[in-house]
């Protein structure tokens, strides 16, 4: 079960790097190629949404079927295992939230950068006409 979390972590990291590169000032020569690469990767990265939903349902199912360890009948090792399970679920939920947030940011920033490029071309055309 750890492989899907590794894949989701890599996807969230790739999204974060692309958002960072799109928003860095001073890399105008690379921006045009980076925009085309990002736009072509938005559709494959869309598969993150149902994947995150599946993983969120997995976390919920594990939460509902987790043995409770609230009484004094639990041994210290069972109590520790219960706490570790809760911490893993919280970590995984945070990873899901970050992957979804970075996808949304990447989608929004890419759209804004494309609009800025189009507006810059219009301004250049208008300056050339004058």
Short mmCIF file of C-alpha atoms in Angstrom, two decimals, residues 1-121:
data_model
loop_
_atom_site.label_atom_id
_atom_site.label_comp_id
_atom_site.label_asym_id
_atom_site.label_seq_id
_atom_site.Cartn_x
_atom_site.Cartn_y
_atom_site.Cartn_z
CA UNK A 1 0.00 0.00 0.00
CA UNK A 2 2.98 2.34 0.28
CA UNK A 3 3.55 2.60 -3.48
CA UNK A 4 0.51 4.78 -4.12
CA UNK A 5 1.63 7.20 -1.42
CA UNK A 6 5.07 7.41 -3.01
CA UNK A 7 3.50 8.08 -6.42
CA UNK A 8 1.23 10.75 -4.94
CA UNK A 9 4.20 12.35 -3.21
CA UNK A 10 6.17 12.48 -6.47
CA UNK A 11 3.20 13.95 -8.34
CA UNK A 12 2.68 16.62 -5.66
CA UNK A 13 6.39 17.41 -5.79
CA UNK A 14 6.37 17.70 -9.58
CA UNK A 15 3.34 19.99 -9.42
CA UNK A 16 5.03 22.16 -6.79
CA UNK A 17 8.21 22.45 -8.87
CA UNK A 18 6.22 23.42 -11.98
CA UNK A 19 4.27 26.07 -10.06
CA UNK A 20 7.52 27.41 -8.67
CA UNK A 21 9.18 27.56 -12.09
CA UNK A 22 6.15 29.25 -13.66
CA UNK A 23 6.08 31.96 -11.02
CA UNK A 24 9.82 32.69 -10.80
CA UNK A 25 10.77 36.03 -12.32
CA UNK A 26 13.65 36.31 -14.74
CA UNK A 27 13.31 33.06 -16.66
CA UNK A 28 11.45 34.52 -19.63
CA UNK A 29 13.40 32.55 -22.28
CA UNK A 30 12.39 29.27 -20.63
CA UNK A 31 8.84 30.32 -19.83
CA UNK A 32 7.38 29.65 -23.28
CA UNK A 33 8.64 26.06 -23.33
CA UNK A 34 7.66 25.57 -19.72
CA UNK A 35 4.13 26.77 -20.44
CA UNK A 36 3.72 24.30 -23.29
CA UNK A 37 5.07 21.44 -21.17
CA UNK A 38 2.81 22.36 -18.26
CA UNK A 39 -0.26 22.68 -20.46
CA UNK A 40 0.40 19.27 -21.98
CA UNK A 41 0.83 17.72 -18.50
CA UNK A 42 -2.36 19.18 -17.01
CA UNK A 43 -4.60 16.50 -18.50
CA UNK A 44 -2.51 13.52 -17.31
CA UNK A 45 -2.21 15.16 -13.88
CA UNK A 46 -6.01 15.34 -13.80
CA UNK A 47 -5.91 11.65 -12.89
CA UNK A 48 -4.68 12.80 -9.47
CA UNK A 49 -8.24 13.81 -8.55
CA UNK A 50 -9.90 10.36 -8.67
CA UNK A 51 -6.72 8.81 -7.27
CA UNK A 52 -6.89 11.14 -4.27
CA UNK A 53 -10.57 10.36 -3.83
CA UNK A 54 -9.77 6.64 -3.79
CA UNK A 55 -7.01 7.15 -1.23
CA UNK A 56 -9.27 9.32 0.90
CA UNK A 57 -11.90 6.58 0.91
CA UNK A 58 -9.15 4.14 1.90
CA UNK A 59 -8.21 6.33 4.86
CA UNK A 60 -11.86 6.59 5.88
CA UNK A 61 -12.38 2.82 5.65
CA UNK A 62 -9.29 2.18 7.77
CA UNK A 63 -10.51 4.75 10.28
CA UNK A 64 -13.92 3.13 10.57
CA UNK A 65 -12.54 -0.40 10.92
CA UNK A 66 -9.64 0.42 13.22
CA UNK A 67 -9.77 -1.34 16.59
CA UNK A 68 -10.25 1.20 19.31
CA UNK A 69 -7.79 1.37 22.13
CA UNK A 70 -9.37 3.72 24.63
CA UNK A 71 -9.69 1.58 27.74
CA UNK A 72 -7.09 0.37 30.20
CA UNK A 73 -7.20 -3.11 28.69
CA UNK A 74 -4.79 -2.07 25.91
CA UNK A 75 -1.17 -2.94 26.30
CA UNK A 76 1.40 -0.19 25.71
CA UNK A 77 2.40 -1.73 22.39
CA UNK A 78 -1.23 -1.80 21.18
CA UNK A 79 -1.67 1.79 22.30
CA UNK A 80 1.50 2.80 20.45
CA UNK A 81 0.36 0.98 17.29
CA UNK A 82 -3.00 2.76 17.50
CA UNK A 83 -1.29 6.14 17.80
CA UNK A 84 1.05 5.36 14.88
CA UNK A 85 -1.92 4.42 12.74
CA UNK A 86 -3.63 7.72 13.52
CA UNK A 87 -0.45 9.65 12.70
CA UNK A 88 -0.09 7.83 9.36
CA UNK A 89 -3.68 8.62 8.45
CA UNK A 90 -3.18 12.29 9.26
CA UNK A 91 0.05 12.40 7.24
CA UNK A 92 -1.62 10.75 4.26
CA UNK A 93 -4.60 13.12 4.43
CA UNK A 94 -2.16 16.04 4.41
CA UNK A 95 -0.43 14.57 1.36
CA UNK A 96 -3.78 14.26 -0.43
CA UNK A 97 -4.67 17.85 0.42
CA UNK A 98 -1.31 19.13 -0.80
CA UNK A 99 -1.54 17.20 -4.09
CA UNK A 100 -5.00 18.62 -4.76
CA UNK A 101 -3.93 22.14 -3.78
CA UNK A 102 -0.86 22.03 -6.00
CA UNK A 103 -2.94 20.75 -8.95
CA UNK A 104 -5.39 23.61 -8.50
CA UNK A 105 -2.53 26.13 -8.21
CA UNK A 106 -0.83 24.71 -11.29
CA UNK A 107 -4.05 24.91 -13.29
CA UNK A 108 -4.76 28.47 -12.17
CA UNK A 109 -1.22 29.78 -12.58
CA UNK A 110 -0.89 28.22 -16.03
CA UNK A 111 -4.12 29.88 -17.13
CA UNK A 112 -2.97 33.24 -15.79
CA UNK A 113 0.46 33.00 -17.41
CA UNK A 114 -1.13 32.14 -20.77
CA UNK A 115 -3.47 35.15 -20.48
CA UNK A 116 -0.54 37.42 -19.59
CA UNK A 117 1.37 36.17 -22.65
CA UNK A 118 -1.66 36.87 -24.87
CA UNK A 119 -2.08 40.35 -23.41
CA UNK A 120 1.62 41.10 -23.94
CA UNK A 121 1.28 40.08 -27.59
#
